Each structure stands twice: as structure tokens, then as C-alpha cells.
Coordinates of C-alpha atoms and ligand atoms in Angstrom, one line a residue:
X159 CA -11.0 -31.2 129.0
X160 CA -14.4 -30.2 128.3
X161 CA -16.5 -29.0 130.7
X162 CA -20.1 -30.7 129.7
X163 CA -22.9 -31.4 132.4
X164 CA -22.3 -35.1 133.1
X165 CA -26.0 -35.7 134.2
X166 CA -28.1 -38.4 133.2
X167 CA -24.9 -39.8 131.2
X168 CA -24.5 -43.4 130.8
X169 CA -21.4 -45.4 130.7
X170 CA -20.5 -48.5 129.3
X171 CA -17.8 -50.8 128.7
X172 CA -16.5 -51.7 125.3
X173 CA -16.6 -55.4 124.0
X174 CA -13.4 -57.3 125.1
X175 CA -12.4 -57.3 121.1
X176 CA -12.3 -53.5 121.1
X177 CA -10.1 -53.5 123.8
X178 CA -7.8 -55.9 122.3
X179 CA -8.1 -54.0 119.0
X180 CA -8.2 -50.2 120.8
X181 CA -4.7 -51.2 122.3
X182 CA -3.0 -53.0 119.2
X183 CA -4.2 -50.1 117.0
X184 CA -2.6 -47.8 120.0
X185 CA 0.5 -49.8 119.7
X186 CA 1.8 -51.6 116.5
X187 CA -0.7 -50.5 113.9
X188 CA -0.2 -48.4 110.7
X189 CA 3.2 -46.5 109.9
X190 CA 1.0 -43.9 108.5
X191 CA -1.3 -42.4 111.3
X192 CA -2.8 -40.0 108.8
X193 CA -5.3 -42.8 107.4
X194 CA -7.1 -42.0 110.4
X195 CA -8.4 -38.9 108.5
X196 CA -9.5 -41.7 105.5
X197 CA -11.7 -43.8 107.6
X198 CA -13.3 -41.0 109.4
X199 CA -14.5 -39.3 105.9
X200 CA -14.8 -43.1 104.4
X201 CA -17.3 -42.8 107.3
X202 CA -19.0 -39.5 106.4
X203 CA -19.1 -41.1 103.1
X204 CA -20.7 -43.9 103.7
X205 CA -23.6 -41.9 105.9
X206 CA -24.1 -39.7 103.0
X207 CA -24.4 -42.7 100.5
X208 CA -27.2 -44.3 102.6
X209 CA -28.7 -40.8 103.0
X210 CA -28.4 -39.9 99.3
X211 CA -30.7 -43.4 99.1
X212 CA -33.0 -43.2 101.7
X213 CA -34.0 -39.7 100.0
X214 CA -34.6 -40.9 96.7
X215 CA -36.8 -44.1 98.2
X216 CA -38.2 -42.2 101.9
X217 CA -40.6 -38.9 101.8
X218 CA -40.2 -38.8 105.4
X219 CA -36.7 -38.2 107.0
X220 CA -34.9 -35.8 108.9
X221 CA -33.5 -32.6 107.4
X222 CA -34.8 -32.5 103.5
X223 CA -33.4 -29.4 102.7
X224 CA -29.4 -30.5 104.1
X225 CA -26.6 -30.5 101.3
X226 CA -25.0 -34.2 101.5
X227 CA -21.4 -32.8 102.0
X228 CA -18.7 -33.3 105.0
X229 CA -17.2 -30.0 106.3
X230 CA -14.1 -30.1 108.2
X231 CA -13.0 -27.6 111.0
X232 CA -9.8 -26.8 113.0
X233 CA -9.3 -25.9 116.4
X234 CA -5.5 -25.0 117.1
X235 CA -6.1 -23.2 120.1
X236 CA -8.1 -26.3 121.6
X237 CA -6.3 -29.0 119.6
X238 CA -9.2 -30.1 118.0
X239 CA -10.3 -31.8 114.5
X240 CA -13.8 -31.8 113.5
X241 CA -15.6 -34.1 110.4
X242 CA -19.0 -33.1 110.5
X243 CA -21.6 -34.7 107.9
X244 CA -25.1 -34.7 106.7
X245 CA -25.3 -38.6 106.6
X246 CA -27.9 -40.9 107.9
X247 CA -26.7 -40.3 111.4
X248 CA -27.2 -42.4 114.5
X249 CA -29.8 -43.5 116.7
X250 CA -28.6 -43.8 120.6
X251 CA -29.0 -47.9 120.1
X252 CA -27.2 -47.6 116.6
X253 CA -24.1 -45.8 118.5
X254 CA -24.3 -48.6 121.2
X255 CA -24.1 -51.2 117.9
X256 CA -21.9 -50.0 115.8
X257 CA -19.4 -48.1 117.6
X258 CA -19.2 -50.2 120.9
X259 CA -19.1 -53.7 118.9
X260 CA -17.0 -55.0 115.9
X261 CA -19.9 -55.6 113.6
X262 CA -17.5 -58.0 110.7
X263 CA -16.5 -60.9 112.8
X264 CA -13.3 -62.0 111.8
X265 CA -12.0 -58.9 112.2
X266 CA -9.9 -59.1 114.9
X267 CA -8.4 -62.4 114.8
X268 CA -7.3 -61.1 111.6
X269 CA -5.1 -58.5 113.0
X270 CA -4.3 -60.0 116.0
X271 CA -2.6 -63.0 113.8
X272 CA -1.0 -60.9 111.2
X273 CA 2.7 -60.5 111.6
X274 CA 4.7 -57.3 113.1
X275 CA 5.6 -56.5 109.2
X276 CA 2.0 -56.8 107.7
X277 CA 0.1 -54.9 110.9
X278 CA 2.7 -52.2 109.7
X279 CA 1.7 -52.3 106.3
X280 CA -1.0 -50.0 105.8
X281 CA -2.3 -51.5 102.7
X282 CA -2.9 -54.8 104.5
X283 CA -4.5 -53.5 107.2
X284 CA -6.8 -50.9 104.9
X285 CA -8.7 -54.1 103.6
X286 CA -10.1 -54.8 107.2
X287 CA -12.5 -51.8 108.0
X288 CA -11.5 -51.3 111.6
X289 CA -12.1 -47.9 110.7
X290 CA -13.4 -45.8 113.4
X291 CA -11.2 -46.8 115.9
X292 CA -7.6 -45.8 114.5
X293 CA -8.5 -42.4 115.3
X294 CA -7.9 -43.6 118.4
X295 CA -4.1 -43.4 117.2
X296 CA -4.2 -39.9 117.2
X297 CA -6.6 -38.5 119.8
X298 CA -6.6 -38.9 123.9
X299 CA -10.7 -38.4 123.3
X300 CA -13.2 -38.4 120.8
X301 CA -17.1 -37.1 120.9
X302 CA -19.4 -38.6 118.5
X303 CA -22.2 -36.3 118.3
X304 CA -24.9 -37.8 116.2
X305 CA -28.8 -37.4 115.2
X306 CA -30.8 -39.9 112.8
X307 CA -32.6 -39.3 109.9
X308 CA -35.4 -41.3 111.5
X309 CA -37.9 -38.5 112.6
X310 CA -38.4 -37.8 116.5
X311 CA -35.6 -39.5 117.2
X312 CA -33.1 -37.3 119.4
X313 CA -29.5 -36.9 119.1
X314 CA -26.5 -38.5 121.0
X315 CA -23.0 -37.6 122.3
X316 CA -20.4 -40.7 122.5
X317 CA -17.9 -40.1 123.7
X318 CA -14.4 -41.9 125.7
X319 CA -10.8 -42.0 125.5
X320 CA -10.3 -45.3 124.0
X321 CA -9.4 -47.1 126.8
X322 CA -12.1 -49.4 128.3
X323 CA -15.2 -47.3 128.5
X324 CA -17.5 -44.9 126.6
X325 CA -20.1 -42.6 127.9
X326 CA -23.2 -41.5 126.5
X327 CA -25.9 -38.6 126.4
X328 CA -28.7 -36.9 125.1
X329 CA -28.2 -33.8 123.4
X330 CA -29.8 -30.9 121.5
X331 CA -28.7 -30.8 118.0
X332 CA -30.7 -29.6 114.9
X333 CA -28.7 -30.8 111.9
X334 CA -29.3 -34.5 110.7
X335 CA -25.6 -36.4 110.6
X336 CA -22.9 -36.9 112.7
X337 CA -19.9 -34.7 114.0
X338 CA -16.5 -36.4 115.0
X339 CA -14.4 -34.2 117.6
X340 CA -11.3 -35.3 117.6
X341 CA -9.5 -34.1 120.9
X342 CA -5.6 -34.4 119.8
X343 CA -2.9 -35.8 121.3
X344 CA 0.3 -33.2 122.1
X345 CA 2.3 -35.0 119.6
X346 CA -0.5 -35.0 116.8
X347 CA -1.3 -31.2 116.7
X348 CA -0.1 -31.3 113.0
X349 CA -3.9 -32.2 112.1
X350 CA -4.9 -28.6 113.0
X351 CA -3.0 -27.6 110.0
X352 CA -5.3 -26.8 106.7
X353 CA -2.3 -27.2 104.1
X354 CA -1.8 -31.1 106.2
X355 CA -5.4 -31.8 106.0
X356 CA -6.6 -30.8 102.6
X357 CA -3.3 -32.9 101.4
X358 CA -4.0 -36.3 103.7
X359 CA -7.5 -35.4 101.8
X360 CA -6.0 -35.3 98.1
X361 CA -4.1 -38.5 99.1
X362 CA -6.4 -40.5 99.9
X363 CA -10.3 -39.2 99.5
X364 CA -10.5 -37.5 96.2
X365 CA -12.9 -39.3 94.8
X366 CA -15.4 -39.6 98.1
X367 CA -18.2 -38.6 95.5
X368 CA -19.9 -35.9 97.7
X369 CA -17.9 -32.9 98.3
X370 CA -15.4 -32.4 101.3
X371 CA -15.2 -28.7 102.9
X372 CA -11.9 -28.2 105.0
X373 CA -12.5 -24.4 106.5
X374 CA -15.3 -23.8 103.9
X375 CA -13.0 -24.9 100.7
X376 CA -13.7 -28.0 98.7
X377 CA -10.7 -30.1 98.6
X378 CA -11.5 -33.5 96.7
X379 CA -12.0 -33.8 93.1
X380 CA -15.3 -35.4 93.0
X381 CA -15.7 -36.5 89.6
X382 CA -17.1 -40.0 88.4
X383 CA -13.9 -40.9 86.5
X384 CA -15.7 -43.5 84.7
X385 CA -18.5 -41.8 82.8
X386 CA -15.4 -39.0 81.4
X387 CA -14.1 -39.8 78.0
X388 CA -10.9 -42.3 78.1
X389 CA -8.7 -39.5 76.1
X390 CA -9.5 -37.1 78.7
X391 CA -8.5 -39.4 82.0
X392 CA -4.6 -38.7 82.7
X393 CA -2.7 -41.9 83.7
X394 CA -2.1 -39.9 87.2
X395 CA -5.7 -40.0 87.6
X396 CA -6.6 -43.5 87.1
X397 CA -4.2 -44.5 89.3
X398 CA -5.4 -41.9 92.3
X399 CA -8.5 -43.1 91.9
X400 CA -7.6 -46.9 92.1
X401 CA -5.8 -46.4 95.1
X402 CA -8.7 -44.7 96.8
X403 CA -11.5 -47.6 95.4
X404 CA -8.9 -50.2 96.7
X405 CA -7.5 -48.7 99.8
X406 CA -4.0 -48.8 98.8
X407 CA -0.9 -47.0 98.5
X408 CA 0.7 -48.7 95.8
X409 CA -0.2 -48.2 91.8
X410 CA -2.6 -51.0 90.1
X411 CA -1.1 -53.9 87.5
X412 CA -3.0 -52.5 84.7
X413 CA -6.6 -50.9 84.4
X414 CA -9.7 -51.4 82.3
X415 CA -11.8 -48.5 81.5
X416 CA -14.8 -48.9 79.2
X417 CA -17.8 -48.4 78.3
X418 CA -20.8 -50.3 76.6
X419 CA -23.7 -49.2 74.6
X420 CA -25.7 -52.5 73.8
X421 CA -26.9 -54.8 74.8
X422 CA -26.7 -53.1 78.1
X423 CA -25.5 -49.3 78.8
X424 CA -22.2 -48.9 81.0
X425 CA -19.5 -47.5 82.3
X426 CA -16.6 -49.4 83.9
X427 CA -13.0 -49.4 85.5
X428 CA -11.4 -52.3 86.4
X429 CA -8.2 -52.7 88.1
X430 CA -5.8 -55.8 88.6
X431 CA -3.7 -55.0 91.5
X432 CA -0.1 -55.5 91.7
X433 CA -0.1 -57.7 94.9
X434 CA -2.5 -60.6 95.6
X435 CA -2.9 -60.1 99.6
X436 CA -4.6 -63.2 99.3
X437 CA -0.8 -64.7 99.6
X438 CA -0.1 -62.4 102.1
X439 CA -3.0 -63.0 104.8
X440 CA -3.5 -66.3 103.8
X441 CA -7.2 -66.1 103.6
X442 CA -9.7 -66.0 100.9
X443 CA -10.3 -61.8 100.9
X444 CA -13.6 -60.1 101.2
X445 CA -13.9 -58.5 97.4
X446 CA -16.3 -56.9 95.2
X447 CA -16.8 -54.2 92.9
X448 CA -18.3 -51.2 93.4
X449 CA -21.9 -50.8 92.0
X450 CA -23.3 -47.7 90.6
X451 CA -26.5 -46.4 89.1
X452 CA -26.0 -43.0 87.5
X453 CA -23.1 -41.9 89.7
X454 CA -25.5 -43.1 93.0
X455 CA -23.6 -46.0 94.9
X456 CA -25.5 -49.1 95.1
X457 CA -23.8 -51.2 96.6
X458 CA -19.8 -51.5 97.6
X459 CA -19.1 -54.8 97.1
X460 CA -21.2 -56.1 94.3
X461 CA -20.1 -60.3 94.1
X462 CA -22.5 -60.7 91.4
X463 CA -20.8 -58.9 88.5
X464 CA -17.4 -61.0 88.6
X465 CA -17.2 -64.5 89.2
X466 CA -15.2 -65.6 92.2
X467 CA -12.0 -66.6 90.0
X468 CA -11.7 -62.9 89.5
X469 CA -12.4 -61.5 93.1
X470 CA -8.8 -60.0 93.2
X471 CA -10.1 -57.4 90.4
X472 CA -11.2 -53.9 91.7
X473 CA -13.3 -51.4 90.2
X474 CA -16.8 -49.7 89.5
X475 CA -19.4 -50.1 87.3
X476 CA -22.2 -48.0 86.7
X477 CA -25.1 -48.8 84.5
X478 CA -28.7 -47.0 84.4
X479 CA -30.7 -50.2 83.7
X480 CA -29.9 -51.3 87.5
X481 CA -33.0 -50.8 89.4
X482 CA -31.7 -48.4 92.5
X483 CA -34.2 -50.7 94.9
X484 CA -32.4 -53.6 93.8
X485 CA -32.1 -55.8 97.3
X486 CA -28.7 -57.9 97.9
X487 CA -30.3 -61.1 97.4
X488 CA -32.1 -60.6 93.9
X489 CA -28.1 -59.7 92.5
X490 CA -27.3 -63.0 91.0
X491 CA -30.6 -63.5 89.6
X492 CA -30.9 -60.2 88.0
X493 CA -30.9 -60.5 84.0
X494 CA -28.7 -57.3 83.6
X495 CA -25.8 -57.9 86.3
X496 CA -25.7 -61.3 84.4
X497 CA -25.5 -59.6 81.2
X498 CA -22.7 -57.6 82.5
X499 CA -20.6 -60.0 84.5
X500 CA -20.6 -61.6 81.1
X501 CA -19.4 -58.9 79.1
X502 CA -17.1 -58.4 81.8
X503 CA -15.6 -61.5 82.0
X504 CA -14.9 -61.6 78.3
X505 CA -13.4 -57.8 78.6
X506 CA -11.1 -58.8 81.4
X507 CA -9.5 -62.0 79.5
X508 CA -9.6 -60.5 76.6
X509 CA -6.7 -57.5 78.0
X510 CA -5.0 -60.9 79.8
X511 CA -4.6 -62.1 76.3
X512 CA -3.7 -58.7 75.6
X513 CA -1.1 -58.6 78.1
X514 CA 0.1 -62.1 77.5
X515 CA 1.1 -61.2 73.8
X516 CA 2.3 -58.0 74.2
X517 CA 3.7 -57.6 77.3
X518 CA 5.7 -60.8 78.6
X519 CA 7.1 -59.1 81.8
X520 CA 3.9 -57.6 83.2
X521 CA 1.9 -61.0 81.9
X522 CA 4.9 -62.9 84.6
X523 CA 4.2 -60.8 87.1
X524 CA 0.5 -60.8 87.4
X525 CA 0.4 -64.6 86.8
X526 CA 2.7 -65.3 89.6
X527 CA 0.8 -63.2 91.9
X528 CA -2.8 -64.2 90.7
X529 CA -2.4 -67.7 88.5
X530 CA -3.2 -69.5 91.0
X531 CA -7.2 -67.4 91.6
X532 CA -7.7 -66.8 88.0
X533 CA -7.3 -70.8 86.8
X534 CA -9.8 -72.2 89.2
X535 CA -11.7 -70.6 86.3
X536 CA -10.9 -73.8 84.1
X537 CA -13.3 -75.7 86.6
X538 CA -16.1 -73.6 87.2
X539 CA -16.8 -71.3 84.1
X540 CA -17.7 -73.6 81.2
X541 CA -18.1 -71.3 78.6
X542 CA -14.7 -69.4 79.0
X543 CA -12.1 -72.3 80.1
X544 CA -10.3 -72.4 76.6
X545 CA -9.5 -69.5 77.0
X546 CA -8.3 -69.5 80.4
X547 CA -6.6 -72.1 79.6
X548 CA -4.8 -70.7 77.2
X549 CA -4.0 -67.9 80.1
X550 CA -2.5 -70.3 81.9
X551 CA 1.4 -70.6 82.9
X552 CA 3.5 -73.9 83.6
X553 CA 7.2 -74.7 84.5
X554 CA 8.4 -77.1 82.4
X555 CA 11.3 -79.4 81.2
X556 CA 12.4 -77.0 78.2
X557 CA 12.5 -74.0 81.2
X558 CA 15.9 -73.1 82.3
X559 CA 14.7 -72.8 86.1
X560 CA 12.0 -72.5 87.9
X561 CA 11.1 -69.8 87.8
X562 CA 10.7 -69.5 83.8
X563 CA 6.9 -69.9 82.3
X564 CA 5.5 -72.2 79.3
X565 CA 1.9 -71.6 78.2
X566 CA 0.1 -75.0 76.6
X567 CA 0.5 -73.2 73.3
X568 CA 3.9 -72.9 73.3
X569 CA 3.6 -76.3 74.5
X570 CA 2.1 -77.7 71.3
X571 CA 4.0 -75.7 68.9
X572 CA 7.0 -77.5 70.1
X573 CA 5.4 -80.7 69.9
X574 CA 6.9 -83.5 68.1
X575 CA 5.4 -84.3 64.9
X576 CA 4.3 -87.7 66.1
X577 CA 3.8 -86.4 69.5
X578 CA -0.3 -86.9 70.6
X579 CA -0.9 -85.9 74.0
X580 CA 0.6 -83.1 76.4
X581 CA 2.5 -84.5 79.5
X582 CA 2.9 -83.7 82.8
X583 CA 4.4 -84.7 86.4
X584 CA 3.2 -83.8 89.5
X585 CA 5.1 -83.0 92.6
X586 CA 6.0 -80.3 94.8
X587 CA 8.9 -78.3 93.0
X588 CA 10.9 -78.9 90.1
X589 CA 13.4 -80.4 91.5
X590 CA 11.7 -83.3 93.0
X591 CA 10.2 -83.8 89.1
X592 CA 13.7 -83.6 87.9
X593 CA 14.9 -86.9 90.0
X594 CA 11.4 -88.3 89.2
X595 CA 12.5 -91.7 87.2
X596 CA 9.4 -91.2 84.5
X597 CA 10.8 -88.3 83.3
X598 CA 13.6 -90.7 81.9
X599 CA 12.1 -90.8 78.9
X600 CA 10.9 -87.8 78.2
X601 CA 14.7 -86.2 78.7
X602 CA 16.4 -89.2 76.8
X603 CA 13.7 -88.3 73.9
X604 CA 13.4 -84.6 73.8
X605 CA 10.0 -84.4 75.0
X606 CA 8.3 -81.7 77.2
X607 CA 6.9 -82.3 80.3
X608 CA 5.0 -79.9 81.8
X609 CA 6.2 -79.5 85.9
X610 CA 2.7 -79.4 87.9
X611 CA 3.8 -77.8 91.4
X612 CA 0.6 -76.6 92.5
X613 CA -1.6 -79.2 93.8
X614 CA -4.4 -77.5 92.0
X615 CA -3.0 -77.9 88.4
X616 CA -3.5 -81.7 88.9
X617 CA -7.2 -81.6 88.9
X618 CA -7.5 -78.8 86.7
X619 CA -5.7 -80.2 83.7
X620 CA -7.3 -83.5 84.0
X621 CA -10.6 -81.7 84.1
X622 CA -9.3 -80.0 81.4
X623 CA -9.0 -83.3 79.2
X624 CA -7.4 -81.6 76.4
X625 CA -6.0 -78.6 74.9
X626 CA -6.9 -77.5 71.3
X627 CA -7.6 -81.5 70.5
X628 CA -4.7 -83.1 72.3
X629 CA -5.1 -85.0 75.5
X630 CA -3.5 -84.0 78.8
X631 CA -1.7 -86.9 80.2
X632 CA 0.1 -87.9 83.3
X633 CA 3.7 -88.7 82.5
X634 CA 3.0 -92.0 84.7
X635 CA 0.5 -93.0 81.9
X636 CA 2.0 -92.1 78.8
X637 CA 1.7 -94.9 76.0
X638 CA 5.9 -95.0 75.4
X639 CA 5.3 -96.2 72.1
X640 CA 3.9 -93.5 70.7
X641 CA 7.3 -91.5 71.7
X642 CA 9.6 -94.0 70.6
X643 CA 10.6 -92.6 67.8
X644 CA 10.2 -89.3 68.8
X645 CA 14.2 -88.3 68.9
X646 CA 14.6 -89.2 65.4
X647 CA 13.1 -86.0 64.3
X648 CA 10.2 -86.2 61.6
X649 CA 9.3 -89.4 61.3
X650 CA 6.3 -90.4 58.6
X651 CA 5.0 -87.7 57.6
X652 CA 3.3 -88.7 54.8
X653 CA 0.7 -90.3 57.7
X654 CA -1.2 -86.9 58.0
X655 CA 1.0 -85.4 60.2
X656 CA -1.5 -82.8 61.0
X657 CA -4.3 -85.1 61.9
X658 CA -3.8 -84.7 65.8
X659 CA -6.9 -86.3 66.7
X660 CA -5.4 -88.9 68.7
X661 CA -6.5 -92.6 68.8
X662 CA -8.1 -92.8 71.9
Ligands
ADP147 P1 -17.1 -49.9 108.9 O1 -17.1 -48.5 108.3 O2 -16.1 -50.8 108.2 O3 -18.4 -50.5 109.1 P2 -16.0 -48.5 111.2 O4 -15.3 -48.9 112.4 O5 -15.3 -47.5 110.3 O6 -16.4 -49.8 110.4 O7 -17.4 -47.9 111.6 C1 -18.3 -48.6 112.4 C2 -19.8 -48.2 112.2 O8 -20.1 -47.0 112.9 C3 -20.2 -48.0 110.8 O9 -20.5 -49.2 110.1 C4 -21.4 -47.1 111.0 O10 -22.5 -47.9 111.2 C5 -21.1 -46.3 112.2 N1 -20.6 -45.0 111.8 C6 -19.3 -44.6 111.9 N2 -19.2 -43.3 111.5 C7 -20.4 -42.9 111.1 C8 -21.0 -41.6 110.6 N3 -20.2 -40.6 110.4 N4 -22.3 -41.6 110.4 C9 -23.1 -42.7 110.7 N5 -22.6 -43.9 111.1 C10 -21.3 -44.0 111.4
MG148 MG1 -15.4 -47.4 108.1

């Protein structure tokens, strides 16, 4: 392969994970090989976005007068693929940390556990970040060859077949950034093609906001979506761009594009997405939406501006009152992310309500796939719980089967007059509840019960106390009295019928 002067070249042995993972990626991993190409420039990307920083906070670096861009080269002849950026680069005990060890812990017991089906599924695995190694899918060697933007420090080759080892060595290179040479396999020389690589590129890295050169011509969009005027945003475009922010191949739920003036100035896209992978990994997922200042990224996974019962939303949000040297911890305490998680929050339930009036079908589907996240609202946000509890969704005795959906609204619209307090029964599907013996009662009398099958809606409800003044009970502890009468229609009304402040 290539003939390079071995001397003074070190070798070392990959961490036992990256073995594992090196030869599961080799294996089972990914239908679609091509995403390679995405993590590599997600990479570059990356590089460039802390370079983009470090320039704006750092007189002294490496390389001032660089464009931040990634250029791409082909080899056909030597069956070679090149991503070369102006990023941050790589120090030689940077290359021995990041690329010899799996930095997220986690990681790999992930993929090792998911099943044949879901390691197939590129959108599953896209939420991992085991980036740099599924080009390992496609080549029989890659070179790293990096230099820092930390002055005097000299540059490094990397390179190894992604078996058990790597090898490393100093080298002479000018340019700040890194350089990937991908060394192809026989059966992936297709990667040598421009038309292939400038459409793997429009795919999936269109919006990588610095531009990407494949054989000198730009071939990603880079526009900041967000800041462009709603009318002039094609649906086409706000969905690319969602499955590029959320590393997916499928189209988003619905999307939330606005912007604000006062009290705060920004821009914002959220996204719902149409599958909660939560369900499918079983495991709380890492979220966060992408921070911006002014187009500059500030941080990719910014917890602070949603609250946790919203983590499945995606998005960015880009305001110019953020302080670009805000740190990671001062987030939560920062009087303008609060501002705007607020205004967020409100936004988002408000299309929910949107959705749930308008649009019956889509409101199903997404709370089905993301009920169960966005009600743990009712407990911890105070200020907003009426309304997500308005949001929520129930099976019930007036629902033909289980999978039909009542709301507590429609709920106490078809209350009986004399009817005080909303009932449910607890238990693990609606067919237990329907052999439950206190739901006697409520059948004989034409009275709904709500059918509680998540062990969650329990708590929540009775946390809840009441809905719009009438007390959530347990069927169990329902004063039958009160529904006595409750199949003979109307019954007193001249007793203030809409006084519903019950007696208790
Ligand atoms: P992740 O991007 O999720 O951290 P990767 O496996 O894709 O995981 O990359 C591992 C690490 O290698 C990165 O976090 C980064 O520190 C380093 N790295 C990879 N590519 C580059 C690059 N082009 N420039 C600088 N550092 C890089
Ligand atoms: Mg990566």
C-alpha cells in the first residue's frame, strides 16, 4: 500500500471496546454504508465549529488566514477518498484520546445489546456517535493526518486497518486541520465517483454550515434555514434539514419554525419526530437542541432550553442575546435561555393544542409515540400542567377498543349532570379493567371510567387532583351515592346544575 518511511513510528493497540465495536460495525452494522461519508464531514464539522470559536475568543492559533471549509478529493487510480478540513485539528495525545478510545461510555453496550433489526436500522444507530469508526465499513486502511491549532505543536499521521492496532508518526504538514485518507476496499470503489459523493453529500450534509468542496465545487446548501422568512422555506426543505439536525432518514411529525422579537430576539425550528426511539432502545435518549448565536454554533445539545418532558423535540435556536462565552454550567441559570425555554414551552403546546383540534389522526399518532414523555409534564412543570393535561389521552369505558383515545375534556362534557368527580381504574390493559368488579357500577349506570394502563397515569392524575374543578377519583373510592341516580337522565336540575364545585 503506501510506501511511507516506518521510522520512529509507534504502534498501539486499540481499547478492547473498539475492537468489539470495529468488528460489529465490520459485520452487522448499517444497511446504508454511505453514512460513513456523514460522520466523517459531521467530523470536519465539528473541527471547524470549535475552530470558528476558538478564533473569535483566541489571538493566538495556528493558521489565521485558513478558510473554515472541508474539501474533498478522489483518487480512482489509487482508490482513495480524501476529507480534508481546516478544523481545530489534533494534537498526537488528542489522536491517542479520541480516536483510540470511546470517549461516551455507554456506547457500546448500547450497540452490542440492540437487536439484529435495530443495528440495521441506520436511524437508530445515527443517535450513538460511533462516528469515525464506520469508515471502517468501507476502507481496508485509513490515515489520519492531523496538526492542532495549538501553536508549536507538530502534526501526526494515524493510521491502521481497523483491526487491533494503530500506528503513529510525526510528520511535516503546514495547513492547520485534519485530512482523512480513506484507502478503499475493492468492492467500495463507487466512493471515487463525484456524481456519488456530491449526492451521499446533498443527502445527508446540506446544511453542515461551512461550505463542502468535492473536486473544488461546493456541494451543500449552507444556509441557516431558520433566520429565512417562513414563506420562502419549501416543505422539501424543512424536512432535509430536520433529517440532517436529527440524523435520520425518515420525515419529522410536524415542525415549528418561528421567530421572536420581544422580550428576547430569536429564531427557532422545532421538530417532533415521527418515532419515539426512546421505545425502541429502551433507554432514556441523549437529547438537546442545537444552540446558536448569530448562525455560530454554541453548543449541540443545549438541555437548558426545553425541559426534560420535551427531550424527544429536535431543533435550533439561535438568538443574539446569548453571550458566545457562555460555559455549560451557567445554561440553566442564564436569564435569557430561561426566558426562552419559556416561550418555548408555551409555543410547543400551544401547536399540540393545535394539532389536537385540528388534526385528530396526527394528534393519535404522536400521542401514542410520545404521551407517555410529554405527561410527566403534569408533575414537574407547575405553571403549564392544565394545559398538559388537557393534552393528555386516556382509554376509556365509552372507547370501542383499546386502542381508541378520550381526552378529560371530552370526559366532562359527557358527564352526567349530577356527576362530580372523574373516575378511573387502574390496571394493566383494558381488558383486565373490563372484568374489574368496580366497574359494575359504572356500566350498569352509564358512567365513564377512565382505563389507567400506564403505571404512570396513576400518580399523575392523583397529583393532578382535578381537572377544570372536578376531582379525579379512583373508581375503588367513588361515593356510590352520588351516582345513584345517575341512569335516570337529568335529575334536579333546578339544584344548580352547573355548580360543579363538589362537596368535598
Ligand atoms: P464523536 O464525533 O461522536 O465524538 P467520533 O467517533 O466521530 O465520535 O470521533 C471521535 C473523536 O475524534 C471526536 O470527538 C474528535 O475529538 C476526534 N476527531 C474526529 N475527526 C476529527 C477531525 N476531523 N478533526 C478533529 N478531531 C476529530
Ligand atoms: Mg462524530
Amino acid at each position: 500500500m503506501w510506501q511511507k518511511s516506518r521510522k520512529k513510528e509507534e504502534g498501539f493497540e486499540f481499547q478492547a471496546e473498539i475492537k468489539k465495536l470495529l468488528n460489529i460495525l465490520s459485520h452487522s452494522l448499517y444497511t446504508h454504508k454511505e453514512i460513513f461519508l456523514r460522520e466523517l464531514i459531521s467530523n470536519a464539522s465539528d473541527a471547524l465549529t470549535k475552530q470558528r470559536f476558538h478564533s473569535l475568543t483566541n489571538e493566538d492559533y495556528e493558521g489565521k488566514e485558513l478558510p473554515l471549509e472541508i474539501n474533498i478529493e478522489m483518487d480512482e487510480q489509487n482508490k482513495t477518498l480524501t476529507i480534508i478540513d481546516t478544523g481545530i485539528g489534533m494534537t498526537k495525545d488528542e489522536v491517542v484520546k479520541n480516536v483510540g478510545t470511546i470517549a461516551k461510555s455507554g456506547s457500546l453496550e448500547f450497540i452490542t445489546n440492540l437487536s439484529e433489526e435495530a443495528k440495521k436500522d441506520s436511524n437508530v444507530i445515527g443517535q450513538f456517535g460511533v462516528g469515525f469508526y464506520s469508515v471502517f465499513m468501507v476502507a481496508d486502511e485509513v490515515r489520519i493526518r492531523t496538526k492542532s491549532y495549538k501553536k508549536g505543536e507538530p502534526a501526526y499521521e494515524w493510521r491502521s486497518d481497523g483491526t487491533g492496532k494503530y500506528f503513529l508518526h510525526q510528520i511535516e504538514k503546514e495547513r492547520r486541520g485534519t485530512e482523512i485518507i480513506v484507502h478503499l476496499k475493492e468492492e467500495e470503489k463507487e466512493y471515487t465517483d463525484k456524481t456519488r459523493i456530491s449526492s451521499i453529500i446533498r443527502k445527508y450534509s446540506n446544511f453542515v454550515s461551512f461550505p463542502i468542496m468535492v473536486c473544488g465545487e461546493k456541494a451543500n446548501q449552507v444556509t441557516a434555514l431558520w433566520k429565512e422568512p417562513k414563506k420562502d422555506v419549501t416543505a422539501e426543505q424543512y424536512e432535509e434539514f430536520y433529517k440532517f439536525i436529527a440524523n435520520v432518514e425518515e420525515a419529522p411529525l410536524f415542525h415549528l419554525h418561528t421567530s421572536a422579537e420581544a422580550p428576547i430576539q430569536f429564531y427557532s425550528i422545532l421538530y417532533c419526530p415521527k418515532v419515539n426511539y426512546e421505545s425502541v432502545i429502551l433507554k432514556k435518549l441523549e437529547h438537546g437542541i442545537q444552540l446558536y448565536c448569530n448562525k455560530i454554533l454554541i453548543q449541540a445539545d443545549c438541555k437548558a432550553l426545553l425541559p426534560e418532558y420535551m427531550r424527544f423535540i429536535r431543533g435550533v435556536v439561535d438568538s443574539s442575546d446569548i453571550p458566545l462565552n457562555i460555559s455549560r454550567e451557567t445554561f440553566q441559570d442564564n436569564r435569557v435561555i430561561q426566558k426562552m425555554k419559556n416561550i418555548l414551552i408555551k409555543q410547543v403546546l400551544g401547536l399540540l393544542q393545535d394539532i389536537a383540534k385540528n388534526d385528530k389522526e396526527k394528534y393519535e399518532i404522536f400521542w401514542k409515540q410520545f404521551g407517555r414523555i410529554l405527561k410527566e409534564g403534569v408533575h414537574f412543570d407547575f405553571e403549564n400542567r392544565e394545559t398538559i393535561a388537557q393534552l393528555m389521552r386516556f382509554n376509556s369505558s365509552q372507547c370501542k377498543d383499546a386502542g381508541e383515545l378520550v381526552s378529560l375534556g371530552e370526559y366532562t362534557e359527557r358527564m352526567k349532570p349530577e356527576q362530580k368527580e372523574i373516575y378511573y381504574i387502574t390496571a394493566v390493559s383494558r381488558d383486565t379493567i373490563e372484568k374489574s368488579p368496580h366497574l359494575e357500577i359504572f356500566r350498569k349506570k352509564g358512567v365513564e371510567v377512565l382505563y389507567l394502563t400506564d403505571p404512570n397515569d396513576e400518580f399523575l392524575l392523583s397529583g393532578l387532583g382535578e381537572f377544570e374543578k372536578r376531582p379525579i377519583r379512583s373508581a375503588d373510592q367513588a361515593n356510590l351515592d352520588v351516582l345513584k341516580d345517575a341512569d335516570k337522565g337529568i335529575v334536579d336540575t333546578s339544584s344548580e346544575p352547573q355548580n360543579y364545585d363538589a362537596d368535598i
